Amino acid sequence: VSDEARLVGALRDSRKYRHVCDETLGRVARWALARAAAPAAAEAVARRKLHQVYGAYATPEAWRTAEKTLDALPPAPSAAAVEEACRRVLRLHASTRERLPIVERCFAEVFAITGPPASVVDLACGLDPFALPWMGLAPAALYTPLDIDERLAGIANRLLALLGRPRSAACLDLLGDAPLPEADVVLLLKSLPCLERQDAGAPAAVLGKLRCKAAVLSFPLKSLGGRERGMRESYHRRIEELLPRGRWTKREYPGEVFYIWSR
Ligand SMILES: C[S@@+](CC[C@H](N)C(=O)[O-])C[C@H]1O[C@@H](n2cnc3c(N)ncnc32)[C@H](O)[C@@H]1O
Protein backbone atom coordinates (compact mmCIF):
# COMPACT_ATOMS: atom_id res chain seq x y z
CA VAL A 1 0.00 0.00 0.00
CA SER A 2 1.36 3.44 -0.90
CA ASP A 3 1.80 6.21 1.69
CA GLU A 4 -0.98 8.12 -0.04
CA ALA A 5 -3.44 5.22 0.12
CA ARG A 6 -2.58 4.59 3.76
CA LEU A 7 -3.10 8.25 4.68
CA VAL A 8 -6.38 8.48 2.75
CA GLY A 9 -7.51 5.33 4.58
CA ALA A 10 -6.68 6.87 7.96
CA LEU A 11 -8.57 10.06 7.10
CA ARG A 12 -11.50 8.01 5.77
CA ASP A 13 -11.63 6.16 9.11
CA SER A 14 -11.87 9.36 11.13
CA ARG A 15 -15.27 10.55 12.28
CA LYS A 16 -14.64 14.08 11.11
CA TYR A 17 -13.45 13.44 7.55
CA ARG A 18 -15.12 10.17 6.49
CA HIS A 19 -17.63 11.95 4.23
CA VAL A 20 -15.14 14.18 2.42
CA CYS A 21 -15.01 13.24 -1.29
CA ASP A 22 -12.22 10.97 -2.57
CA GLU A 23 -10.66 13.59 -4.76
CA THR A 24 -10.19 16.02 -1.87
CA LEU A 25 -8.80 13.43 0.56
CA GLY A 26 -6.32 12.27 -2.11
CA ARG A 27 -5.25 15.81 -2.93
CA VAL A 28 -4.79 16.83 0.71
CA ALA A 29 -2.95 13.56 1.45
CA ARG A 30 -0.46 14.16 -1.40
CA TRP A 31 0.02 17.75 -0.28
CA ALA A 32 0.64 16.69 3.34
CA LEU A 33 3.07 13.90 2.34
CA ALA A 34 5.05 16.35 0.22
CA ARG A 35 5.52 18.77 3.07
CA ALA A 36 5.68 16.60 6.22
CA ALA A 37 9.13 15.52 7.41
CA ALA A 38 8.04 11.85 7.53
CA PRO A 39 4.95 9.90 6.39
CA ALA A 40 4.01 9.37 10.05
CA ALA A 41 3.77 13.14 10.54
CA ALA A 42 1.66 13.67 7.42
CA GLU A 43 -1.63 12.67 9.02
CA ALA A 44 -1.47 15.53 11.51
CA VAL A 45 -0.60 17.95 8.70
CA ALA A 46 -3.50 16.71 6.57
CA ARG A 47 -5.95 16.89 9.46
CA ARG A 48 -4.87 20.42 10.31
CA LYS A 49 -5.49 21.53 6.70
CA LEU A 50 -8.86 19.77 6.47
CA HIS A 51 -9.92 21.33 9.74
CA GLN A 52 -8.91 24.79 8.57
CA VAL A 53 -10.79 24.64 5.24
CA TYR A 54 -13.73 22.38 6.06
CA GLY A 55 -13.98 20.96 9.60
CA ALA A 56 -13.92 24.29 11.41
CA TYR A 57 -17.26 25.38 9.95
CA ALA A 58 -19.48 22.51 11.06
CA THR A 59 -19.10 19.44 13.27
CA PRO A 60 -20.24 15.88 12.36
CA GLU A 61 -23.12 16.42 14.82
CA ALA A 62 -24.27 19.38 12.72
CA TRP A 63 -24.74 17.13 9.66
CA ARG A 64 -26.68 14.69 11.85
CA THR A 65 -28.88 17.49 13.19
CA ALA A 66 -29.56 18.68 9.65
CA GLU A 67 -30.68 15.16 8.69
CA LYS A 68 -32.88 14.89 11.77
CA THR A 69 -34.44 18.26 11.01
CA LEU A 70 -35.42 16.97 7.57
CA ASP A 71 -36.61 13.64 9.05
CA ALA A 72 -38.91 15.54 11.41
CA LEU A 73 -40.84 17.23 8.60
CA PRO A 74 -44.24 15.73 7.69
CA PRO A 75 -44.60 14.11 4.22
CA ALA A 76 -46.04 17.21 2.53
CA PRO A 77 -44.83 20.08 4.70
CA SER A 78 -46.21 23.61 4.43
CA ALA A 79 -43.92 26.34 3.08
CA ALA A 80 -43.75 27.79 6.61
CA ALA A 81 -42.62 24.46 8.06
CA VAL A 82 -39.92 24.12 5.40
CA GLU A 83 -38.71 27.68 6.05
CA GLU A 84 -38.53 27.01 9.77
CA ALA A 85 -36.49 23.84 9.13
CA CYS A 86 -34.20 25.75 6.78
CA ARG A 87 -33.52 28.45 9.36
CA ARG A 88 -32.65 25.76 11.86
CA VAL A 89 -30.22 24.12 9.41
CA LEU A 90 -28.65 27.45 8.38
CA ARG A 91 -27.69 27.89 12.04
CA LEU A 92 -25.62 24.67 11.99
CA HIS A 93 -22.76 25.96 9.80
CA ALA A 94 -20.71 28.99 10.82
CA SER A 95 -20.98 30.67 7.41
CA THR A 96 -24.73 30.47 6.97
CA ARG A 97 -25.37 31.19 10.66
CA GLU A 98 -23.66 34.56 10.21
CA ARG A 99 -25.76 35.22 7.08
CA LEU A 100 -29.14 34.56 8.76
CA PRO A 101 -29.84 38.19 9.74
CA ILE A 102 -29.45 39.29 6.10
CA VAL A 103 -30.70 36.17 4.28
CA GLU A 104 -34.06 37.72 3.43
CA ARG A 105 -32.53 40.63 1.55
CA CYS A 106 -29.00 39.82 0.37
CA PHE A 107 -29.98 37.31 -2.33
CA ALA A 108 -32.94 39.36 -3.55
CA GLU A 109 -30.67 42.39 -3.96
CA VAL A 110 -27.82 40.44 -5.54
CA PHE A 111 -30.11 38.74 -8.09
CA ALA A 112 -31.71 42.12 -8.83
CA ILE A 113 -28.23 43.26 -9.94
CA THR A 114 -27.42 40.14 -12.00
CA GLY A 115 -30.93 39.89 -13.43
CA PRO A 116 -33.14 36.88 -12.62
CA PRO A 117 -30.99 33.80 -13.39
CA ALA A 118 -32.30 30.73 -15.24
CA SER A 119 -29.46 28.74 -13.64
CA VAL A 120 -27.31 29.16 -10.54
CA VAL A 121 -24.25 27.15 -9.54
CA ASP A 122 -23.39 27.49 -5.85
CA LEU A 123 -19.70 26.58 -5.50
CA ALA A 124 -18.27 25.54 -2.11
CA CYS A 125 -21.89 25.89 -1.03
CA GLY A 126 -21.76 24.61 2.58
CA LEU A 127 -25.34 24.70 3.86
CA ASP A 128 -26.27 27.62 1.62
CA PRO A 129 -28.87 25.51 -0.30
CA PHE A 130 -31.02 25.97 2.82
CA ALA A 131 -31.24 29.66 1.90
CA LEU A 132 -33.24 28.70 -1.23
CA PRO A 133 -36.59 29.81 0.24
CA TRP A 134 -35.19 33.38 0.32
CA MET A 135 -33.30 33.34 -2.99
CA GLY A 136 -36.40 34.15 -5.02
CA LEU A 137 -35.38 31.84 -7.88
CA ALA A 138 -37.99 31.01 -10.51
CA PRO A 139 -39.45 27.50 -10.02
CA ALA A 140 -37.90 26.41 -13.34
CA ALA A 141 -34.47 27.89 -12.56
CA LEU A 142 -31.83 25.18 -12.10
CA TYR A 143 -29.93 25.48 -8.82
CA THR A 144 -26.78 23.32 -8.47
CA PRO A 145 -25.00 23.26 -5.10
CA LEU A 146 -21.47 21.78 -5.04
CA ASP A 147 -19.04 21.15 -2.16
CA ILE A 148 -16.53 18.51 -1.08
CA ASP A 149 -18.72 16.41 1.24
CA GLU A 150 -20.91 13.45 0.15
CA ARG A 151 -23.16 13.69 3.16
CA LEU A 152 -23.75 17.38 2.57
CA ALA A 153 -24.71 16.62 -1.04
CA GLY A 154 -27.20 14.03 0.25
CA ILE A 155 -28.73 16.51 2.69
CA ALA A 156 -28.97 19.22 0.01
CA ASN A 157 -30.62 16.75 -2.38
CA ARG A 158 -33.26 15.87 0.20
CA LEU A 159 -34.07 19.57 0.55
CA LEU A 160 -34.16 20.07 -3.22
CA ALA A 161 -36.61 17.18 -3.57
CA LEU A 162 -38.80 18.68 -0.83
CA LEU A 163 -38.84 21.97 -2.73
CA GLY A 164 -39.81 20.15 -5.95
CA ARG A 165 -36.45 20.85 -7.61
CA PRO A 166 -34.06 18.42 -9.36
CA ARG A 167 -31.62 16.65 -7.05
CA SER A 168 -28.61 18.43 -8.51
CA ALA A 169 -26.27 18.59 -5.47
CA ALA A 170 -22.95 16.79 -5.91
CA CYS A 171 -19.30 16.79 -4.88
CA LEU A 172 -16.90 19.04 -6.71
CA ASP A 173 -13.40 19.97 -5.57
CA LEU A 174 -12.57 23.42 -6.92
CA LEU A 175 -8.86 22.59 -6.85
CA GLY A 176 -9.38 19.49 -9.00
CA ASP A 177 -9.47 19.15 -12.78
CA ALA A 178 -13.23 18.80 -13.28
CA PRO A 179 -14.69 21.55 -15.48
CA LEU A 180 -17.24 23.77 -13.75
CA PRO A 181 -20.85 23.56 -14.93
CA GLU A 182 -22.17 26.49 -16.96
CA ALA A 183 -24.70 28.85 -15.37
CA ASP A 184 -26.13 32.32 -15.63
CA VAL A 185 -24.88 33.09 -12.13
CA VAL A 186 -22.16 31.44 -10.07
CA LEU A 187 -22.13 31.96 -6.32
CA LEU A 188 -18.77 31.67 -4.57
CA LEU A 189 -19.64 32.86 -1.12
CA LYS A 190 -17.05 33.37 1.60
CA SER A 191 -14.81 30.78 -0.01
CA LEU A 192 -11.90 32.51 -1.76
CA PRO A 193 -9.83 32.75 1.47
CA CYS A 194 -10.50 29.08 2.08
CA LEU A 195 -9.28 28.15 -1.43
CA GLU A 196 -6.23 30.36 -1.02
CA ARG A 197 -5.26 28.44 2.12
CA GLN A 198 -5.11 25.28 0.00
CA ASP A 199 -3.12 26.83 -2.85
CA ALA A 200 -2.05 30.46 -3.22
CA GLY A 201 -2.94 30.37 -6.92
CA ALA A 202 -6.38 28.80 -6.43
CA PRO A 203 -8.56 31.95 -6.37
CA ALA A 204 -7.23 33.17 -9.74
CA ALA A 205 -7.35 29.64 -11.20
CA VAL A 206 -10.96 29.09 -10.11
CA LEU A 207 -12.11 32.50 -11.38
CA GLY A 208 -10.35 31.67 -14.66
CA LYS A 209 -12.39 28.53 -15.17
CA LEU A 210 -15.83 29.96 -14.33
CA ARG A 211 -18.39 29.60 -17.10
CA CYS A 212 -21.11 32.11 -16.29
CA LYS A 213 -22.58 35.51 -17.14
CA ALA A 214 -22.15 36.83 -13.62
CA ALA A 215 -20.25 35.68 -10.57
CA VAL A 216 -21.04 36.67 -7.00
CA LEU A 217 -18.08 36.58 -4.62
CA SER A 218 -18.43 37.35 -0.95
CA PHE A 219 -16.21 37.69 2.08
CA PRO A 220 -16.88 37.54 5.80
CA LEU A 221 -16.24 40.78 7.67
CA LYS A 222 -15.30 38.92 10.85
CA SER A 223 -13.04 35.91 11.35
CA LEU A 224 -14.49 32.69 12.82
CA GLY A 225 -13.12 33.91 16.14
CA GLY A 226 -15.18 37.09 15.82
CA ARG A 227 -12.36 39.58 15.22
CA GLU A 228 -12.26 42.18 12.44
CA ARG A 229 -8.54 42.67 11.73
CA GLY A 230 -8.77 44.91 8.65
CA MET A 231 -10.50 42.18 6.65
CA ARG A 232 -12.68 44.62 4.67
CA GLU A 233 -9.65 46.45 3.27
CA SER A 234 -7.55 43.40 2.51
CA TYR A 235 -10.38 41.56 0.73
CA HIS A 236 -11.18 44.70 -1.24
CA ARG A 237 -7.56 44.87 -2.44
CA ARG A 238 -7.77 41.21 -3.40
CA ILE A 239 -10.87 41.86 -5.53
CA GLU A 240 -9.07 44.75 -7.24
CA GLU A 241 -6.25 42.34 -8.14
CA LEU A 242 -8.52 39.50 -9.25
CA LEU A 243 -11.36 41.17 -11.17
CA PRO A 244 -11.16 43.45 -14.23
CA ARG A 245 -11.73 47.14 -13.42
CA GLY A 246 -15.15 48.60 -13.88
CA ARG A 247 -16.87 45.22 -14.19
CA TRP A 248 -18.06 44.70 -10.63
CA THR A 249 -20.34 46.27 -8.03
CA LYS A 250 -20.08 45.98 -4.29
CA ARG A 251 -22.85 45.54 -1.71
CA GLU A 252 -22.01 45.55 1.95
CA TYR A 253 -24.17 44.07 4.73
CA PRO A 254 -23.51 43.53 8.41
CA GLY A 255 -21.00 40.66 8.53
CA GLU A 256 -20.57 40.07 4.80
CA VAL A 257 -19.53 41.99 1.70
CA PHE A 258 -20.63 40.90 -1.80
CA TYR A 259 -18.91 41.64 -5.11
CA ILE A 260 -21.08 41.11 -8.18
CA TRP A 261 -18.93 40.59 -11.27
CA SER A 262 -20.61 41.00 -14.62
CA ARG A 263 -18.65 39.05 -17.24
C1 LIG B 1 -16.54 29.46 4.63
S1 LIG B 1 -17.41 28.08 4.02
C2 LIG B 1 -18.58 28.87 2.94
C3 LIG B 1 -19.81 28.05 2.72
C4 LIG B 1 -20.92 28.72 1.85
N1 LIG B 1 -20.41 29.15 0.56
C5 LIG B 1 -21.50 29.90 2.57
O1 LIG B 1 -21.15 31.04 2.26
O2 LIG B 1 -22.31 29.68 3.46
C6 LIG B 1 -16.25 27.38 2.94
C7 LIG B 1 -16.75 26.16 2.20
O3 LIG B 1 -15.77 25.78 1.22
C8 LIG B 1 -15.79 24.38 1.10
N2 LIG B 1 -14.53 24.01 0.45
C9 LIG B 1 -13.29 24.01 1.00
N3 LIG B 1 -12.38 23.62 0.10
C10 LIG B 1 -13.03 23.38 -1.06
C11 LIG B 1 -12.61 22.94 -2.34
N4 LIG B 1 -11.33 22.68 -2.59
N5 LIG B 1 -13.55 22.78 -3.30
C12 LIG B 1 -14.85 23.05 -3.02
N6 LIG B 1 -15.30 23.47 -1.83
C13 LIG B 1 -14.41 23.62 -0.85
C14 LIG B 1 -15.95 23.92 2.54
O4 LIG B 1 -16.41 22.59 2.62
C15 LIG B 1 -16.97 24.95 3.07
O5 LIG B 1 -18.30 24.49 2.90
Tab-separated table of C-alpha atoms and ligand atoms in Angstrom:
chain	number	residue	atom	x	y	z
A	1	VAL	CA	0.000	0.000	0.000
A	2	SER	CA	1.355	3.440	-0.904
A	3	ASP	CA	1.800	6.206	1.694
A	4	GLU	CA	-0.976	8.116	-0.038
A	5	ALA	CA	-3.441	5.216	0.118
A	6	ARG	CA	-2.579	4.593	3.764
A	7	LEU	CA	-3.097	8.249	4.677
A	8	VAL	CA	-6.379	8.484	2.746
A	9	GLY	CA	-7.505	5.334	4.577
A	10	ALA	CA	-6.675	6.873	7.957
A	11	LEU	CA	-8.575	10.065	7.102
A	12	ARG	CA	-11.497	8.010	5.768
A	13	ASP	CA	-11.625	6.157	9.113
A	14	SER	CA	-11.870	9.364	11.129
A	15	ARG	CA	-15.274	10.549	12.284
A	16	LYS	CA	-14.643	14.084	11.115
A	17	TYR	CA	-13.448	13.438	7.554
A	18	ARG	CA	-15.124	10.174	6.489
A	19	HIS	CA	-17.626	11.949	4.225
A	20	VAL	CA	-15.142	14.178	2.423
A	21	CYS	CA	-15.006	13.239	-1.286
A	22	ASP	CA	-12.215	10.965	-2.566
A	23	GLU	CA	-10.663	13.592	-4.763
A	24	THR	CA	-10.187	16.017	-1.866
A	25	LEU	CA	-8.799	13.429	0.556
A	26	GLY	CA	-6.322	12.271	-2.115
A	27	ARG	CA	-5.247	15.809	-2.934
A	28	VAL	CA	-4.790	16.827	0.713
A	29	ALA	CA	-2.953	13.562	1.452
A	30	ARG	CA	-0.465	14.165	-1.404
A	31	TRP	CA	0.015	17.746	-0.276
A	32	ALA	CA	0.635	16.689	3.342
A	33	LEU	CA	3.069	13.898	2.344
A	34	ALA	CA	5.050	16.345	0.223
A	35	ARG	CA	5.523	18.768	3.075
A	36	ALA	CA	5.679	16.602	6.223
A	37	ALA	CA	9.130	15.523	7.412
A	38	ALA	CA	8.039	11.848	7.527
A	39	PRO	CA	4.950	9.897	6.391
A	40	ALA	CA	4.005	9.367	10.047
A	41	ALA	CA	3.765	13.142	10.541
A	42	ALA	CA	1.661	13.669	7.418
A	43	GLU	CA	-1.631	12.668	9.017
A	44	ALA	CA	-1.470	15.527	11.513
A	45	VAL	CA	-0.595	17.950	8.695
A	46	ALA	CA	-3.502	16.709	6.567
A	47	ARG	CA	-5.950	16.889	9.463
A	48	ARG	CA	-4.873	20.422	10.306
A	49	LYS	CA	-5.491	21.529	6.701
A	50	LEU	CA	-8.865	19.772	6.471
A	51	HIS	CA	-9.919	21.330	9.740
A	52	GLN	CA	-8.912	24.791	8.568
A	53	VAL	CA	-10.786	24.641	5.242
A	54	TYR	CA	-13.730	22.379	6.063
A	55	GLY	CA	-13.977	20.958	9.595
A	56	ALA	CA	-13.921	24.291	11.414
A	57	TYR	CA	-17.262	25.379	9.953
A	58	ALA	CA	-19.478	22.512	11.062
A	59	THR	CA	-19.097	19.438	13.274
A	60	PRO	CA	-20.237	15.884	12.359
A	61	GLU	CA	-23.118	16.422	14.825
A	62	ALA	CA	-24.268	19.381	12.716
A	63	TRP	CA	-24.743	17.127	9.664
A	64	ARG	CA	-26.683	14.685	11.847
A	65	THR	CA	-28.881	17.487	13.193
A	66	ALA	CA	-29.561	18.684	9.651
A	67	GLU	CA	-30.677	15.161	8.694
A	68	LYS	CA	-32.879	14.887	11.768
A	69	THR	CA	-34.441	18.265	11.014
A	70	LEU	CA	-35.421	16.973	7.570
A	71	ASP	CA	-36.607	13.637	9.047
A	72	ALA	CA	-38.907	15.539	11.407
A	73	LEU	CA	-40.845	17.227	8.596
A	74	PRO	CA	-44.235	15.727	7.694
A	75	PRO	CA	-44.596	14.114	4.217
A	76	ALA	CA	-46.044	17.213	2.527
A	77	PRO	CA	-44.835	20.078	4.704
A	78	SER	CA	-46.209	23.612	4.427
A	79	ALA	CA	-43.923	26.340	3.081
A	80	ALA	CA	-43.748	27.790	6.609
A	81	ALA	CA	-42.619	24.460	8.061
A	82	VAL	CA	-39.915	24.118	5.400
A	83	GLU	CA	-38.706	27.678	6.053
A	84	GLU	CA	-38.526	27.008	9.771
A	85	ALA	CA	-36.492	23.837	9.134
A	86	CYS	CA	-34.200	25.754	6.776
A	87	ARG	CA	-33.521	28.448	9.359
A	88	ARG	CA	-32.649	25.757	11.859
A	89	VAL	CA	-30.216	24.116	9.413
A	90	LEU	CA	-28.649	27.445	8.377
A	91	ARG	CA	-27.691	27.891	12.040
A	92	LEU	CA	-25.618	24.673	11.991
A	93	HIS	CA	-22.764	25.964	9.795
A	94	ALA	CA	-20.710	28.991	10.820
A	95	SER	CA	-20.981	30.668	7.409
A	96	THR	CA	-24.730	30.471	6.969
A	97	ARG	CA	-25.372	31.186	10.658
A	98	GLU	CA	-23.659	34.561	10.207
A	99	ARG	CA	-25.760	35.215	7.082
A	100	LEU	CA	-29.135	34.564	8.761
A	101	PRO	CA	-29.836	38.186	9.735
A	102	ILE	CA	-29.453	39.286	6.098
A	103	VAL	CA	-30.696	36.171	4.280
A	104	GLU	CA	-34.058	37.722	3.434
A	105	ARG	CA	-32.525	40.632	1.546
A	106	CYS	CA	-29.002	39.819	0.371
A	107	PHE	CA	-29.981	37.307	-2.327
A	108	ALA	CA	-32.938	39.358	-3.554
A	109	GLU	CA	-30.671	42.388	-3.959
A	110	VAL	CA	-27.816	40.441	-5.539
A	111	PHE	CA	-30.108	38.744	-8.088
A	112	ALA	CA	-31.707	42.124	-8.833
A	113	ILE	CA	-28.234	43.261	-9.941
A	114	THR	CA	-27.421	40.140	-12.002
A	115	GLY	CA	-30.931	39.888	-13.433
A	116	PRO	CA	-33.135	36.877	-12.617
A	117	PRO	CA	-30.992	33.799	-13.388
A	118	ALA	CA	-32.295	30.726	-15.238
A	119	SER	CA	-29.455	28.742	-13.645
A	120	VAL	CA	-27.306	29.162	-10.544
A	121	VAL	CA	-24.249	27.146	-9.545
A	122	ASP	CA	-23.393	27.494	-5.847
A	123	LEU	CA	-19.701	26.580	-5.505
A	124	ALA	CA	-18.268	25.542	-2.113
A	125	CYS	CA	-21.891	25.885	-1.030
A	126	GLY	CA	-21.757	24.606	2.580
A	127	LEU	CA	-25.339	24.704	3.860
A	128	ASP	CA	-26.268	27.619	1.617
A	129	PRO	CA	-28.873	25.508	-0.298
A	130	PHE	CA	-31.022	25.974	2.825
A	131	ALA	CA	-31.243	29.662	1.897
A	132	LEU	CA	-33.237	28.696	-1.226
A	133	PRO	CA	-36.593	29.811	0.239
A	134	TRP	CA	-35.189	33.375	0.317
A	135	MET	CA	-33.299	33.341	-2.992
A	136	GLY	CA	-36.398	34.150	-5.025
A	137	LEU	CA	-35.378	31.840	-7.882
A	138	ALA	CA	-37.992	31.009	-10.507
A	139	PRO	CA	-39.454	27.504	-10.024
A	140	ALA	CA	-37.905	26.413	-13.339
A	141	ALA	CA	-34.469	27.885	-12.560
A	142	LEU	CA	-31.832	25.182	-12.097
A	143	TYR	CA	-29.925	25.479	-8.819
A	144	THR	CA	-26.778	23.322	-8.472
A	145	PRO	CA	-25.005	23.255	-5.096
A	146	LEU	CA	-21.472	21.777	-5.040
A	147	ASP	CA	-19.045	21.152	-2.160
A	148	ILE	CA	-16.529	18.508	-1.076
A	149	ASP	CA	-18.724	16.408	1.236
A	150	GLU	CA	-20.907	13.449	0.150
A	151	ARG	CA	-23.162	13.690	3.156
A	152	LEU	CA	-23.748	17.376	2.572
A	153	ALA	CA	-24.709	16.623	-1.042
A	154	GLY	CA	-27.199	14.034	0.251
A	155	ILE	CA	-28.729	16.514	2.689
A	156	ALA	CA	-28.971	19.217	0.013
A	157	ASN	CA	-30.621	16.749	-2.378
A	158	ARG	CA	-33.263	15.873	0.201
A	159	LEU	CA	-34.071	19.568	0.554
A	160	LEU	CA	-34.157	20.071	-3.224
A	161	ALA	CA	-36.611	17.178	-3.572
A	162	LEU	CA	-38.800	18.684	-0.828
A	163	LEU	CA	-38.843	21.970	-2.733
A	164	GLY	CA	-39.808	20.148	-5.953
A	165	ARG	CA	-36.451	20.850	-7.609
A	166	PRO	CA	-34.057	18.423	-9.356
A	167	ARG	CA	-31.617	16.653	-7.046
A	168	SER	CA	-28.608	18.435	-8.508
A	169	ALA	CA	-26.270	18.590	-5.471
A	170	ALA	CA	-22.945	16.789	-5.912
A	171	CYS	CA	-19.303	16.787	-4.878
A	172	LEU	CA	-16.896	19.042	-6.709
A	173	ASP	CA	-13.404	19.967	-5.568
A	174	LEU	CA	-12.571	23.422	-6.922
A	175	LEU	CA	-8.858	22.590	-6.853
A	176	GLY	CA	-9.382	19.486	-8.996
A	177	ASP	CA	-9.471	19.149	-12.779
A	178	ALA	CA	-13.226	18.803	-13.275
A	179	PRO	CA	-14.689	21.545	-15.484
A	180	LEU	CA	-17.240	23.770	-13.751
A	181	PRO	CA	-20.845	23.564	-14.932
A	182	GLU	CA	-22.171	26.489	-16.956
A	183	ALA	CA	-24.698	28.847	-15.367
A	184	ASP	CA	-26.133	32.319	-15.629
A	185	VAL	CA	-24.883	33.090	-12.126
A	186	VAL	CA	-22.156	31.440	-10.068
A	187	LEU	CA	-22.126	31.964	-6.318
A	188	LEU	CA	-18.773	31.670	-4.572
A	189	LEU	CA	-19.643	32.863	-1.124
A	190	LYS	CA	-17.048	33.372	1.600
A	191	SER	CA	-14.806	30.778	-0.012
A	192	LEU	CA	-11.899	32.507	-1.763
A	193	PRO	CA	-9.828	32.754	1.466
A	194	CYS	CA	-10.501	29.081	2.078
A	195	LEU	CA	-9.278	28.153	-1.432
A	196	GLU	CA	-6.234	30.363	-1.025
A	197	ARG	CA	-5.264	28.439	2.119
A	198	GLN	CA	-5.109	25.276	-0.003
A	199	ASP	CA	-3.120	26.831	-2.853
A	200	ALA	CA	-2.050	30.461	-3.219
A	201	GLY	CA	-2.938	30.369	-6.920
A	202	ALA	CA	-6.377	28.799	-6.432
A	203	PRO	CA	-8.560	31.949	-6.368
A	204	ALA	CA	-7.233	33.168	-9.742
A	205	ALA	CA	-7.350	29.640	-11.201
A	206	VAL	CA	-10.957	29.093	-10.112
A	207	LEU	CA	-12.108	32.499	-11.380
A	208	GLY	CA	-10.346	31.674	-14.658
A	209	LYS	CA	-12.388	28.530	-15.175
A	210	LEU	CA	-15.828	29.960	-14.330
A	211	ARG	CA	-18.387	29.596	-17.098
A	212	CYS	CA	-21.114	32.110	-16.291
A	213	LYS	CA	-22.581	35.508	-17.143
A	214	ALA	CA	-22.155	36.827	-13.617
A	215	ALA	CA	-20.254	35.684	-10.567
A	216	VAL	CA	-21.037	36.668	-7.003
A	217	LEU	CA	-18.081	36.584	-4.617
A	218	SER	CA	-18.435	37.354	-0.949
A	219	PHE	CA	-16.207	37.689	2.076
A	220	PRO	CA	-16.876	37.542	5.805
A	221	LEU	CA	-16.235	40.775	7.671
A	222	LYS	CA	-15.295	38.924	10.848
A	223	SER	CA	-13.040	35.909	11.346
A	224	LEU	CA	-14.489	32.690	12.823
A	225	GLY	CA	-13.121	33.913	16.141
A	226	GLY	CA	-15.181	37.094	15.815
A	227	ARG	CA	-12.356	39.583	15.221
A	228	GLU	CA	-12.261	42.178	12.443
A	229	ARG	CA	-8.540	42.672	11.735
A	230	GLY	CA	-8.773	44.912	8.646
A	231	MET	CA	-10.505	42.184	6.647
A	232	ARG	CA	-12.681	44.622	4.674
A	233	GLU	CA	-9.652	46.446	3.266
A	234	SER	CA	-7.549	43.400	2.506
A	235	TYR	CA	-10.382	41.557	0.729
A	236	HIS	CA	-11.175	44.696	-1.244
A	237	ARG	CA	-7.562	44.869	-2.443
A	238	ARG	CA	-7.771	41.208	-3.395
A	239	ILE	CA	-10.868	41.861	-5.529
A	240	GLU	CA	-9.073	44.750	-7.244
A	241	GLU	CA	-6.253	42.338	-8.138
A	242	LEU	CA	-8.520	39.500	-9.245
A	243	LEU	CA	-11.362	41.174	-11.170
A	244	PRO	CA	-11.164	43.448	-14.227
A	245	ARG	CA	-11.725	47.135	-13.421
A	246	GLY	CA	-15.154	48.597	-13.880
A	247	ARG	CA	-16.865	45.216	-14.190
A	248	TRP	CA	-18.063	44.702	-10.634
A	249	THR	CA	-20.336	46.275	-8.028
A	250	LYS	CA	-20.077	45.975	-4.293
A	251	ARG	CA	-22.855	45.543	-1.711
A	252	GLU	CA	-22.014	45.546	1.955
A	253	TYR	CA	-24.171	44.068	4.726
A	254	PRO	CA	-23.514	43.532	8.410
A	255	GLY	CA	-20.998	40.664	8.534
A	256	GLU	CA	-20.571	40.073	4.797
A	257	VAL	CA	-19.533	41.990	1.702
A	258	PHE	CA	-20.629	40.903	-1.800
A	259	TYR	CA	-18.909	41.638	-5.114
A	260	ILE	CA	-21.075	41.114	-8.177
A	261	TRP	CA	-18.933	40.594	-11.266
A	262	SER	CA	-20.614	41.004	-14.619
A	263	ARG	CA	-18.646	39.054	-17.237
B	1	LIG	C1	-16.536	29.460	4.626
B	1	LIG	S1	-17.414	28.085	4.017
B	1	LIG	C2	-18.577	28.870	2.944
B	1	LIG	C3	-19.810	28.055	2.716
B	1	LIG	C4	-20.915	28.718	1.854
B	1	LIG	N1	-20.405	29.147	0.561
B	1	LIG	C5	-21.499	29.896	2.572
B	1	LIG	O1	-21.149	31.040	2.256
B	1	LIG	O2	-22.309	29.685	3.462
B	1	LIG	C6	-16.249	27.381	2.936
B	1	LIG	C7	-16.750	26.160	2.199
B	1	LIG	O3	-15.772	25.778	1.220
B	1	LIG	C8	-15.789	24.378	1.097
B	1	LIG	N2	-14.530	24.010	0.448
B	1	LIG	C9	-13.286	24.010	0.998
B	1	LIG	N3	-12.378	23.617	0.105
B	1	LIG	C10	-13.025	23.380	-1.065
B	1	LIG	C11	-12.607	22.937	-2.343
B	1	LIG	N4	-11.333	22.680	-2.593
B	1	LIG	N5	-13.552	22.784	-3.304
B	1	LIG	C12	-14.849	23.046	-3.025
B	1	LIG	N6	-15.303	23.470	-1.835
B	1	LIG	C13	-14.406	23.624	-0.849
B	1	LIG	C14	-15.952	23.924	2.542
B	1	LIG	O4	-16.409	22.592	2.623
B	1	LIG	C15	-16.969	24.946	3.071
B	1	LIG	O5	-18.297	24.492	2.903
